[in-house]
Tab-separated table of C-alpha atoms in Angstrom:
chain	number	residue	atom	x	y	z
A	211	UNK	CA	9.960	-50.293	6.759
A	212	UNK	CA	13.793	-50.612	5.842
A	213	UNK	CA	13.698	-48.396	2.776
A	214	UNK	CA	12.275	-45.659	5.764
A	215	UNK	CA	14.770	-46.500	8.419
A	216	UNK	CA	17.615	-46.268	4.932
A	217	UNK	CA	15.956	-42.548	4.567
A	218	UNK	CA	15.788	-41.006	8.340
A	219	UNK	CA	19.271	-42.759	8.723
A	220	UNK	CA	20.915	-41.173	5.310
A	221	UNK	CA	19.268	-38.011	5.562
A	222	UNK	CA	21.408	-37.512	9.656
A	223	UNK	CA	24.073	-38.570	7.975
A	224	UNK	CA	23.841	-35.553	5.598
A	225	UNK	CA	22.522	-33.090	8.183
A	226	UNK	CA	25.833	-33.586	10.080
A	227	UNK	CA	27.678	-33.075	6.947
A	228	UNK	CA	26.346	-30.142	6.635
A	229	UNK	CA	26.620	-28.593	10.233
A	230	UNK	CA	30.415	-30.412	10.190
A	231	UNK	CA	32.061	-27.479	8.362
A	232	UNK	CA	29.753	-24.834	9.357
A	233	UNK	CA	32.218	-22.609	10.296
A	234	UNK	CA	32.369	-19.341	7.816
A	235	UNK	CA	34.275	-16.124	8.419
A	236	UNK	CA	33.051	-13.856	6.712
A	237	UNK	CA	35.675	-11.099	7.152
A	238	UNK	CA	34.842	-7.697	7.687
A	239	UNK	CA	38.026	-5.766	6.630
A	240	UNK	CA	41.026	-5.583	9.173
A	241	UNK	CA	42.176	-1.751	7.796
A	242	UNK	CA	39.142	0.018	7.028
A	243	UNK	CA	39.189	3.153	9.823
A	244	UNK	CA	37.859	6.480	10.217
A	245	UNK	CA	40.501	9.302	9.836
A	246	UNK	CA	40.675	13.025	11.334
A	247	UNK	CA	39.082	15.626	9.049
A	248	UNK	CA	41.681	18.096	8.312
A	249	UNK	CA	43.023	19.126	5.094
A	250	UNK	CA	46.329	17.181	5.096
A	251	UNK	CA	48.812	16.256	2.333
A	252	UNK	CA	47.563	18.498	0.188
A	253	UNK	CA	43.707	17.010	0.375
A	254	UNK	CA	40.697	17.235	2.318
A	255	UNK	CA	40.154	13.735	4.324
A	256	UNK	CA	36.286	13.927	4.866
A	257	UNK	CA	35.726	9.863	3.703
A	258	UNK	CA	36.653	7.238	5.456
A	259	UNK	CA	38.560	4.215	3.489
A	260	UNK	CA	37.951	0.762	2.731
A	261	UNK	CA	41.282	-1.783	2.861
A	262	UNK	CA	42.694	-2.521	-0.305
A	263	UNK	CA	42.371	-2.567	-3.679
A	264	UNK	CA	44.230	-5.674	-5.185
A	265	UNK	CA	47.105	-7.316	-8.174
A	266	UNK	CA	47.257	-10.471	-8.487
A	267	UNK	CA	50.214	-10.994	-5.706
A	268	UNK	CA	49.762	-6.996	-4.256
A	269	UNK	CA	47.231	-5.108	-2.770
A	270	UNK	CA	47.519	-1.231	-1.680
A	271	UNK	CA	47.054	-0.674	2.384
A	272	UNK	CA	45.691	2.867	3.493
A	273	UNK	CA	47.689	3.756	6.782
A	274	UNK	CA	47.865	7.125	8.863
A	275	UNK	CA	49.438	10.557	7.539
A	276	UNK	CA	51.713	12.500	10.252
A	277	UNK	CA	48.346	14.134	11.352
A	278	UNK	CA	45.851	11.115	10.900
A	279	UNK	CA	44.959	11.513	7.307
A	280	UNK	CA	44.519	8.346	4.949
A	281	UNK	CA	47.395	7.631	2.692
A	282	UNK	CA	48.163	3.978	0.206
A	283	UNK	CA	50.304	2.171	0.220
A	284	UNK	CA	51.138	-1.031	-1.952
A	285	UNK	CA	51.797	-4.217	-0.348
A	286	UNK	CA	53.499	-7.053	-1.712
A	287	UNK	CA	54.928	-7.215	-4.631
A	288	UNK	CA	53.399	-4.462	-6.693
A	289	UNK	CA	55.566	-4.050	-9.948
A	290	UNK	CA	52.992	-1.056	-10.816
A	291	UNK	CA	53.252	0.869	-7.591
A	292	UNK	CA	57.406	0.261	-7.615
A	293	UNK	CA	57.865	1.795	-11.180
A	294	UNK	CA	56.462	5.088	-9.877
A	295	UNK	CA	58.961	7.823	-9.327
A	296	UNK	CA	57.394	8.689	-6.036
A	297	UNK	CA	57.711	5.171	-4.575
A	298	UNK	CA	55.152	3.170	-3.578
A	299	UNK	CA	53.344	5.906	-1.391
A	300	UNK	CA	50.663	8.188	-1.944
A	301	UNK	CA	48.142	10.380	-0.708
A	302	UNK	CA	44.348	9.068	-1.261
A	303	UNK	CA	42.413	11.345	-3.027
A	304	UNK	CA	38.523	11.936	-1.698
A	305	UNK	CA	37.081	10.171	-4.927
A	306	UNK	CA	38.851	6.562	-3.923
A	307	UNK	CA	36.273	5.992	-0.802
A	308	UNK	CA	34.981	3.506	-2.266
A	309	UNK	CA	35.333	0.159	-1.587
A	310	UNK	CA	38.392	-0.362	-3.125
A	311	UNK	CA	41.486	1.695	-4.026
A	312	UNK	CA	43.841	0.499	-6.834
A	313	UNK	CA	47.213	1.493	-6.980
A	314	UNK	CA	47.071	3.397	-10.236
A	315	UNK	CA	44.593	5.328	-9.319
A	316	UNK	CA	46.421	6.428	-6.440
A	317	UNK	CA	49.146	8.086	-7.597
A	318	UNK	CA	49.095	11.398	-6.085
A	319	UNK	CA	51.215	14.168	-4.673
A	320	UNK	CA	54.882	12.053	-3.786
A	321	UNK	CA	56.056	10.578	-1.176
A	322	UNK	CA	57.263	13.439	0.976
A	323	UNK	CA	53.698	14.415	1.190
A	324	UNK	CA	52.791	12.704	4.384
A	325	UNK	CA	56.421	12.570	6.191
A	326	UNK	CA	58.545	9.667	5.965
A	327	UNK	CA	57.662	8.199	9.374
A	328	UNK	CA	60.708	5.356	8.893
A	329	UNK	CA	63.546	8.508	8.341
A	330	UNK	CA	62.298	10.116	11.528
A	331	UNK	CA	62.356	7.561	14.037
A	332	UNK	CA	65.709	6.422	12.637
A	333	UNK	CA	66.615	9.483	14.084
A	334	UNK	CA	65.070	9.842	16.580
A	335	UNK	CA	66.645	6.756	18.287
A	336	UNK	CA	69.866	7.792	17.065
A	337	UNK	CA	69.096	10.980	19.634
A	338	UNK	CA	69.101	10.062	22.974
A	339	UNK	CA	68.822	13.012	24.433
A	340	UNK	CA	66.645	13.969	21.718
A	341	UNK	CA	64.439	11.753	24.448
A	342	UNK	CA	64.036	13.382	27.331
A	343	UNK	CA	62.032	16.912	27.302
B	171	UNK	CA	2.422	-48.248	-4.329
B	172	UNK	CA	6.004	-48.380	-4.794
B	173	UNK	CA	5.534	-45.106	-5.614
B	174	UNK	CA	3.534	-43.770	-2.954
B	175	UNK	CA	6.304	-46.080	-0.445
B	176	UNK	CA	8.963	-43.480	-2.799
B	177	UNK	CA	6.520	-40.877	-1.288
B	178	UNK	CA	6.411	-41.744	2.388
B	179	UNK	CA	9.810	-42.755	3.333
B	180	UNK	CA	10.830	-39.581	1.446
B	181	UNK	CA	8.411	-37.474	3.997
B	182	UNK	CA	9.291	-39.440	6.857
B	183	UNK	CA	13.517	-38.306	5.316
B	184	UNK	CA	12.589	-34.768	5.725
B	185	UNK	CA	11.023	-35.459	9.130
B	186	UNK	CA	14.599	-36.934	10.350
B	187	UNK	CA	16.365	-34.665	8.483
B	188	UNK	CA	15.221	-32.003	10.288
B	189	UNK	CA	15.259	-33.879	13.904
B	190	UNK	CA	19.111	-34.305	13.203
B	191	UNK	CA	19.219	-30.938	12.237
B	192	UNK	CA	17.356	-29.905	15.797
B	193	UNK	CA	19.653	-32.268	17.629
B	194	UNK	CA	22.682	-31.555	16.364
B	195	UNK	CA	23.403	-28.544	15.484
B	196	UNK	CA	23.649	-27.720	19.827
B	197	UNK	CA	25.860	-30.354	19.872
B	198	UNK	CA	28.120	-28.333	17.362
B	199	UNK	CA	28.103	-24.998	18.929
B	200	UNK	CA	27.829	-23.597	22.342
B	201	UNK	CA	25.073	-23.066	24.042
B	202	UNK	CA	25.185	-19.124	24.144
B	203	UNK	CA	26.118	-19.017	20.211
B	204	UNK	CA	22.596	-20.416	19.487
B	205	UNK	CA	21.063	-18.287	21.613
B	206	UNK	CA	22.858	-15.444	20.138
B	207	UNK	CA	21.813	-16.310	17.021
B	208	UNK	CA	17.795	-16.481	17.423
B	209	UNK	CA	18.509	-12.970	19.728
B	210	UNK	CA	20.483	-11.673	16.064
B	211	UNK	CA	17.577	-12.689	14.120
B	212	UNK	CA	15.073	-11.000	16.516
B	213	UNK	CA	17.311	-7.617	16.378
B	214	UNK	CA	16.918	-7.143	13.055
B	215	UNK	CA	13.547	-5.148	13.514
B	216	UNK	CA	14.587	-3.376	17.342
B	217	UNK	CA	15.812	-0.031	16.900
B	218	UNK	CA	19.644	0.616	17.246
B	219	UNK	CA	21.171	0.361	20.822
B	220	UNK	CA	23.525	3.501	21.494
B	221	UNK	CA	26.773	3.029	23.304
B	222	UNK	CA	28.102	4.648	26.187
B	223	UNK	CA	30.448	7.530	25.190
B	224	UNK	CA	34.291	7.099	26.532
B	225	UNK	CA	35.822	10.009	28.214
B	226	UNK	CA	39.828	10.287	28.411
B	227	UNK	CA	40.866	8.873	32.147
B	228	UNK	CA	44.378	9.701	31.131
B	229	UNK	CA	46.717	11.083	28.550
B	230	UNK	CA	50.266	10.686	28.204
B	231	UNK	CA	52.812	12.871	25.888
B	232	UNK	CA	55.730	11.287	24.339
B	233	UNK	CA	58.871	12.026	23.233
B	234	UNK	CA	58.833	10.239	20.164
B	235	UNK	CA	57.868	12.600	17.182
B	236	UNK	CA	54.629	12.006	15.522
B	237	UNK	CA	55.562	10.152	12.355
B	238	UNK	CA	52.721	8.223	9.419
B	239	UNK	CA	52.666	4.699	9.707
B	240	UNK	CA	50.845	1.723	7.080
B	241	UNK	CA	47.575	-0.237	8.347
B	242	UNK	CA	46.889	-0.400	12.587
B	243	UNK	CA	49.166	-0.587	15.273
B	244	UNK	CA	49.426	-3.777	17.585
B	245	UNK	CA	50.236	-4.230	20.476
B	246	UNK	CA	51.528	-6.933	23.542
B	247	UNK	CA	49.879	-7.162	26.732
B	248	UNK	CA	52.440	-5.059	27.842
B	249	UNK	CA	50.961	-2.034	26.151
B	250	UNK	CA	53.668	-1.788	24.012
B	251	UNK	CA	52.684	-0.866	20.390
B	252	UNK	CA	53.879	-2.097	17.168
B	253	UNK	CA	53.665	0.101	14.068
B	254	UNK	CA	55.030	-0.485	9.943
B	255	UNK	CA	56.216	3.301	9.265
B	256	UNK	CA	55.526	4.882	5.931
B	257	UNK	CA	58.549	4.709	3.906
B	258	UNK	CA	59.341	5.365	0.698
B	259	UNK	CA	61.055	2.741	-0.510
B	260	UNK	CA	59.725	-1.306	0.069
B	261	UNK	CA	62.317	-1.020	3.878
B	262	UNK	CA	61.131	-3.913	6.154
B	263	UNK	CA	61.096	-2.794	9.440
B	264	UNK	CA	58.703	-2.327	12.033
B	265	UNK	CA	58.469	0.457	14.877
B	266	UNK	CA	58.159	-0.658	18.888
B	267	UNK	CA	57.102	2.373	20.515
B	268	UNK	CA	57.246	1.287	24.657
B	269	UNK	CA	55.353	4.151	26.475
B	270	UNK	CA	56.031	2.180	29.714
B	271	UNK	CA	59.486	3.712	29.467
B	272	UNK	CA	60.943	5.357	25.778
B	273	UNK	CA	63.713	4.381	25.670
B	274	UNK	CA	63.118	0.906	25.736
B	275	UNK	CA	61.960	1.613	22.161
B	276	UNK	CA	63.341	0.116	18.972
B	277	UNK	CA	62.918	-0.152	14.964
B	278	UNK	CA	62.832	-3.556	14.371
B	279	UNK	CA	64.591	-3.986	11.012
B	280	UNK	CA	65.151	-6.379	7.611
B	281	UNK	CA	68.346	-5.313	6.189
B	282	UNK	CA	68.482	-4.905	2.509
B	283	UNK	CA	69.526	-7.149	0.563
B	284	UNK	CA	67.968	-9.733	3.231
B	285	UNK	CA	67.119	-13.017	1.363
B	286	UNK	CA	64.437	-14.086	0.001
B	287	UNK	CA	63.025	-10.892	1.924
B	288	UNK	CA	61.573	-8.572	-0.540
B	289	UNK	CA	58.014	-7.307	-0.004
B	290	UNK	CA	56.593	-6.834	3.001
B	291	UNK	CA	53.613	-8.358	3.419
B	292	UNK	CA	52.084	-8.126	7.630
B	293	UNK	CA	53.437	-8.430	10.711
B	294	UNK	CA	52.221	-9.739	13.767
B	295	UNK	CA	52.876	-9.632	17.282
B	296	UNK	CA	51.666	-12.260	20.147
B	297	UNK	CA	50.986	-12.001	23.565
B	298	UNK	CA	54.141	-11.700	25.271
B	299	UNK	CA	55.556	-9.519	22.512
B	300	UNK	CA	57.389	-11.576	20.045
B	301	UNK	CA	57.630	-10.080	16.689
B	302	UNK	CA	56.867	-11.673	13.463
B	303	UNK	CA	56.833	-9.917	9.486
B	304	UNK	CA	55.492	-11.862	6.738
B	305	UNK	CA	57.463	-11.025	3.802
B	306	UNK	CA	57.701	-11.972	-0.586
B	307	UNK	CA	60.520	-12.690	-2.614
B	308	UNK	CA	60.445	-12.392	-6.349
B	309	UNK	CA	59.081	-15.622	-6.909
B	310	UNK	CA	55.955	-14.785	-4.871
B	311	UNK	CA	57.109	-17.437	-2.063
B	312	UNK	CA	55.461	-16.484	1.560
B	313	UNK	CA	58.683	-15.932	4.634
B	314	UNK	CA	57.562	-15.501	7.959
B	315	UNK	CA	61.037	-13.603	9.551
B	316	UNK	CA	61.614	-13.148	13.746
B	317	UNK	CA	63.799	-11.329	15.608
B	318	UNK	CA	66.047	-11.789	18.837
B	319	UNK	CA	66.039	-9.369	22.018
B	320	UNK	CA	68.133	-7.116	19.620
B	321	UNK	CA	66.479	-7.089	17.089
B	322	UNK	CA	68.301	-8.257	14.435
B	323	UNK	CA	66.786	-11.081	12.259
B	324	UNK	CA	67.272	-14.704	13.907
B	325	UNK	CA	64.689	-16.662	11.465
B	326	UNK	CA	63.681	-16.683	8.500
B	327	UNK	CA	61.295	-19.236	6.916
B	328	UNK	CA	59.839	-19.959	4.304
B	329	UNK	CA	56.257	-20.971	4.227
B	330	UNK	CA	55.561	-23.904	2.001
B	331	UNK	CA	51.905	-22.745	0.601
B	332	UNK	CA	51.010	-24.213	-2.763
B	333	UNK	CA	51.578	-22.162	-5.996
B	334	UNK	CA	49.572	-19.476	-6.571
B	335	UNK	CA	48.465	-18.465	-3.056
B	336	UNK	CA	48.312	-15.290	-2.032
B	337	UNK	CA	48.386	-14.841	1.884
B	338	UNK	CA	46.877	-12.066	2.977
B	339	UNK	CA	46.661	-12.000	7.042
B	340	UNK	CA	48.599	-14.273	9.317
B	341	UNK	CA	48.917	-14.560	13.204
B	342	UNK	CA	51.547	-17.178	15.534
B	343	UNK	CA	50.388	-18.423	18.263
B	344	UNK	CA	53.083	-18.605	21.398
B	345	UNK	CA	54.215	-21.926	20.722
B	346	UNK	CA	55.286	-20.351	17.698
B	347	UNK	CA	53.207	-22.262	15.245
B	348	UNK	CA	51.403	-20.262	12.174
B	349	UNK	CA	48.276	-19.696	10.621
B	350	UNK	CA	47.879	-17.738	7.136
B	351	UNK	CA	45.188	-17.014	5.185
B	352	UNK	CA	44.602	-15.505	1.781
B	353	UNK	CA	43.314	-16.602	-1.709
B	354	UNK	CA	44.867	-18.025	-4.626
B	355	UNK	CA	45.459	-15.807	-7.073
B	356	UNK	CA	43.276	-14.304	-9.551
B	357	UNK	CA	46.422	-15.748	-12.393
B	358	UNK	CA	45.070	-19.160	-10.582
B	359	UNK	CA	44.131	-21.922	-12.958
B	360	UNK	CA	40.625	-22.275	-12.988
B	361	UNK	CA	38.747	-24.540	-10.178
B	362	UNK	CA	40.793	-22.371	-7.366
B	363	UNK	CA	41.055	-19.109	-8.911
B	364	UNK	CA	40.321	-17.010	-6.224
B	365	UNK	CA	39.261	-19.150	-3.612
B	366	UNK	CA	39.770	-18.724	-0.058
B	367	UNK	CA	43.204	-20.658	1.151
B	368	UNK	CA	43.777	-21.381	4.984
B	369	UNK	CA	46.577	-23.679	6.751
B	370	UNK	CA	49.127	-24.207	9.774
B	371	UNK	CA	52.951	-24.390	9.684
B	372	UNK	CA	54.975	-25.066	12.077
B	373	UNK	CA	58.264	-22.176	12.862
B	374	UNK	CA	60.339	-24.008	10.334
B	375	UNK	CA	57.521	-23.199	7.615
B	376	UNK	CA	56.621	-27.084	6.952
B	377	UNK	CA	52.682	-27.736	6.403
B	378	UNK	CA	51.017	-29.100	9.309
B	379	UNK	CA	47.308	-28.745	8.133
B	380	UNK	CA	44.705	-27.312	5.276
B	381	UNK	CA	42.614	-25.175	7.650
B	382	UNK	CA	41.307	-24.701	3.992
B	383	UNK	CA	38.087	-27.066	5.233
B	384	UNK	CA	37.829	-25.877	8.831
B	385	UNK	CA	36.601	-22.581	7.987
B	386	UNK	CA	35.740	-20.484	4.460
B	387	UNK	CA	36.595	-16.918	3.606
B	388	UNK	CA	34.649	-14.911	1.161
B	389	UNK	CA	36.054	-15.594	-2.384
B	390	UNK	CA	38.359	-12.552	-3.419
B	391	UNK	CA	36.677	-10.839	-6.476
B	392	UNK	CA	37.795	-11.584	-10.003
B	393	UNK	CA	37.996	-8.310	-10.516
B	394	UNK	CA	41.241	-7.356	-11.518
B	395	UNK	CA	41.452	-4.577	-8.836
B	396	UNK	CA	39.020	-5.612	-6.860
B	397	UNK	CA	38.927	-5.628	-3.005
B	398	UNK	CA	40.444	-8.464	-0.502
B	399	UNK	CA	38.975	-9.318	2.042
B	400	UNK	CA	40.618	-9.345	4.765
B	401	UNK	CA	39.897	-11.176	8.570
B	402	UNK	CA	41.179	-9.850	11.346
B	403	UNK	CA	43.113	-12.258	13.671
B	404	UNK	CA	44.229	-12.192	17.001
B	405	UNK	CA	45.755	-14.623	19.754
B	406	UNK	CA	44.915	-14.386	23.321
B	407	UNK	CA	47.018	-15.091	26.113
B	408	UNK	CA	45.329	-18.636	26.327
B	409	UNK	CA	47.454	-19.534	23.529
B	410	UNK	CA	44.662	-19.572	21.365
B	411	UNK	CA	44.172	-17.422	18.053
B	412	UNK	CA	40.691	-15.180	17.705
B	413	UNK	CA	39.149	-14.814	13.540
B	414	UNK	CA	36.500	-12.070	13.515
B	415	UNK	CA	33.826	-13.000	11.555
B	416	UNK	CA	30.974	-10.501	10.222
B	417	UNK	CA	28.834	-11.675	12.961
B	418	UNK	CA	31.369	-14.580	15.009
B	419	UNK	CA	34.473	-15.256	16.516
B	420	UNK	CA	36.053	-18.679	16.008
B	421	UNK	CA	38.232	-19.604	18.417
B	422	UNK	CA	41.153	-21.479	17.023
B	423	UNK	CA	43.876	-23.568	19.086
B	424	UNK	CA	47.318	-24.008	18.002
B	425	UNK	CA	46.679	-27.661	16.770
B	426	UNK	CA	44.024	-25.849	14.491
B	427	UNK	CA	41.014	-27.467	16.166
B	428	UNK	CA	37.626	-24.770	16.969
B	429	UNK	CA	37.526	-24.926	20.188
B	430	UNK	CA	34.756	-22.221	20.254
B	431	UNK	CA	32.688	-20.265	18.597
B	432	UNK	CA	31.168	-17.428	19.320
B	433	UNK	CA	28.355	-15.295	17.808
B	434	UNK	CA	27.461	-11.622	18.680
B	435	UNK	CA	24.665	-9.531	17.976
B	436	UNK	CA	25.472	-6.118	16.633
B	437	UNK	CA	23.305	-3.386	18.571
B	438	UNK	CA	23.777	-1.454	15.514
B	439	UNK	CA	22.443	-4.169	12.821
B	440	UNK	CA	23.331	-2.189	9.611
B	441	UNK	CA	27.469	-1.816	11.162
B	442	UNK	CA	30.292	-3.736	10.354
B	443	UNK	CA	32.272	-6.273	12.022
B	444	UNK	CA	36.164	-4.056	11.361
B	445	UNK	CA	38.416	-5.587	14.068
B	446	UNK	CA	38.938	-7.711	16.910
B	447	UNK	CA	41.554	-6.984	20.100
B	448	UNK	CA	41.719	-9.768	23.276
B	449	UNK	CA	42.737	-8.950	26.404
B	450	UNK	CA	41.972	-11.246	30.152
B	451	UNK	CA	38.999	-12.401	29.539
B	452	UNK	CA	36.967	-9.467	27.130
B	453	UNK	CA	36.863	-9.472	24.025
B	454	UNK	CA	36.573	-6.192	21.873
B	455	UNK	CA	34.795	-6.156	18.735
B	456	UNK	CA	35.476	-2.583	16.334
B	457	UNK	CA	31.879	-2.100	14.454
B	458	UNK	CA	31.666	0.664	12.088
B	459	UNK	CA	29.189	2.202	9.660
B	460	UNK	CA	29.370	0.633	6.289
B	461	UNK	CA	31.846	1.720	3.750
B	462	UNK	CA	30.478	4.830	1.421
B	463	UNK	CA	31.908	7.296	0.098
B	464	UNK	CA	30.763	10.261	1.760
B	465	UNK	CA	30.289	8.837	4.892
B	466	UNK	CA	32.918	7.795	7.992
B	467	UNK	CA	33.352	4.729	9.728
B	468	UNK	CA	32.067	6.071	13.264
B	469	UNK	CA	33.791	3.290	14.965
B	470	UNK	CA	32.508	1.673	17.909
B	471	UNK	CA	33.170	-0.735	20.126
B	472	UNK	CA	31.409	-4.164	21.667
B	473	UNK	CA	33.186	-5.498	23.759
B	474	UNK	CA	31.913	-8.956	25.128
B	475	UNK	CA	32.724	-11.729	27.803
B	476	UNK	CA	35.117	-14.426	25.787
B	477	UNK	CA	34.044	-17.830	27.776
B	478	UNK	CA	30.382	-16.871	27.423
B	479	UNK	CA	30.292	-14.493	24.936
B	480	UNK	CA	27.895	-12.084	27.270
B	481	UNK	CA	27.624	-8.654	26.420
B	482	UNK	CA	30.278	-6.518	28.970
B	483	UNK	CA	29.512	-3.237	26.946
B	484	UNK	CA	29.074	-0.902	23.845
B	485	UNK	CA	31.051	1.917	23.880
B	486	UNK	CA	32.435	4.821	21.616
B	487	UNK	CA	35.049	7.498	21.321
B	488	UNK	CA	33.834	11.298	22.742
B	489	UNK	CA	34.744	13.994	20.431
B	490	UNK	CA	37.727	14.434	22.258
B	491	UNK	CA	39.030	11.645	21.874
B	492	UNK	CA	40.723	11.530	17.374
B	493	UNK	CA	43.227	8.969	16.723
B	494	UNK	CA	43.462	5.320	16.422
B	495	UNK	CA	42.925	2.328	18.588
B	496	UNK	CA	45.601	1.172	19.426
B	497	UNK	CA	45.481	-1.153	22.572
B	498	UNK	CA	43.093	-2.417	24.771
B	499	UNK	CA	43.036	-3.993	28.860
B	500	UNK	CA	40.543	-4.938	30.401
B	501	UNK	CA	41.961	-3.343	32.860
B	502	UNK	CA	43.163	-0.120	32.552
B	503	UNK	CA	40.491	0.273	29.020
B	504	UNK	CA	41.111	1.527	25.387
B	505	UNK	CA	44.279	3.264	24.498
B	506	UNK	CA	44.050	5.703	21.036
B	507	UNK	CA	47.131	6.851	19.520
B	508	UNK	CA	47.099	10.528	18.292
B	509	UNK	CA	49.363	12.995	18.585
B	510	UNK	CA	49.615	16.973	20.084
B	511	UNK	CA	52.397	19.812	19.309
B	512	UNK	CA	54.586	17.622	16.851
B	513	UNK	CA	54.548	14.442	19.369
B	514	UNK	CA	53.087	11.172	19.796
B	515	UNK	CA	50.607	11.356	22.406
B	516	UNK	CA	48.323	8.395	24.295
B	517	UNK	CA	44.972	8.835	25.101
B	518	UNK	CA	43.224	6.405	27.663
B	519	UNK	CA	40.015	5.966	28.168
B	520	UNK	CA	37.954	3.822	30.783
B	521	UNK	CA	35.148	1.092	30.232
B	522	UNK	CA	33.819	1.795	33.941
């Protein structure tokens, strides 16, 4: 009888432990998005792109061009991206529409192909007259 | 005889285990989650439910020129939108677009040369509109920067993360507590290599609680260029953070307690959970087709009651609406960011 009680008790404790740490977050990628198919950045972007590739301490992120098309931009300290003359902004290519977008493979085009959003907005903020149309 | 006794003990112990599971599970998860769970198993063989098509109910053409940006736009409860504008360098800047009063739009810029803020990693916004930027220094340490109302850097706090921890996503509670999630780098020593990491920090970056055992992230790929799994973390006006899983949403309190676990049933079982929005009593889960070359995401929006998990609605945008979801409001509906004639245009679609 004692053996039976012990067995049940151990099984009960084991089951409690099993459910106590049962919160598994298996994330969807927060950056998958659908993009408007159009000829943008010189590349026909009719594909979806997944979120990121990864190095040891950096990863790539999908951005949205002015025309609604995707591009790849490095996030974090990406030495391989920073070394390229075009800077860390690359229009993405069709064949990169897989689950990862390696930075090296994304070295296409130039930074200006997608438009430099920051500069454009800084100019807009500096010119109050341009805000009234 | 001894063998028989052992066998009987094992059989009864197994029964005890099953009983324990039956009784303990309902205590460890909300009732609706269980109901949803059982419904989920049934839904695998059920046909997909078609989403209701959202039509534009209002549009607003702004004077802001269209621009390129990284990642997805975020928003606060007032409907302000936050973007990371694309730049040709590592400039750390976030653009706050105030659609109600464009004159209040501003750039939150981290001046180049700011100590220990060398690379941009992520940003987040609280429901009240406080902006935080996650940056990395050359020694691979992570810093959280906050700003004053003039857009100047107010605080720059280093997170007390362990060696080799790579923070991928973060969010900040209204009380300033920081939740950071990610992985141990692929070049980390054996036992922790590629394992997930999660922790809570106070406003000064001091470790409050290691959360890795409270919820587990999918392990990082061991491939050098393999994908890293992001999770969508969004703050709620109730002071909690909402974490999106593949078929569940975890609600985490500022103290690090998992206060609720909502399971949801995807109307199309083949779809994947992409992103999450929270607005006063409602959760919006963005679903999309599984990524594959040649396929588009085709986003759909599953809206749930945040307290019960009950389905409120299931939608997709009409073909007329193009652009990214920028803001979700339980009152106004879904607002998409798009452009027209070279300017930013916001298209709102009510849910009813």
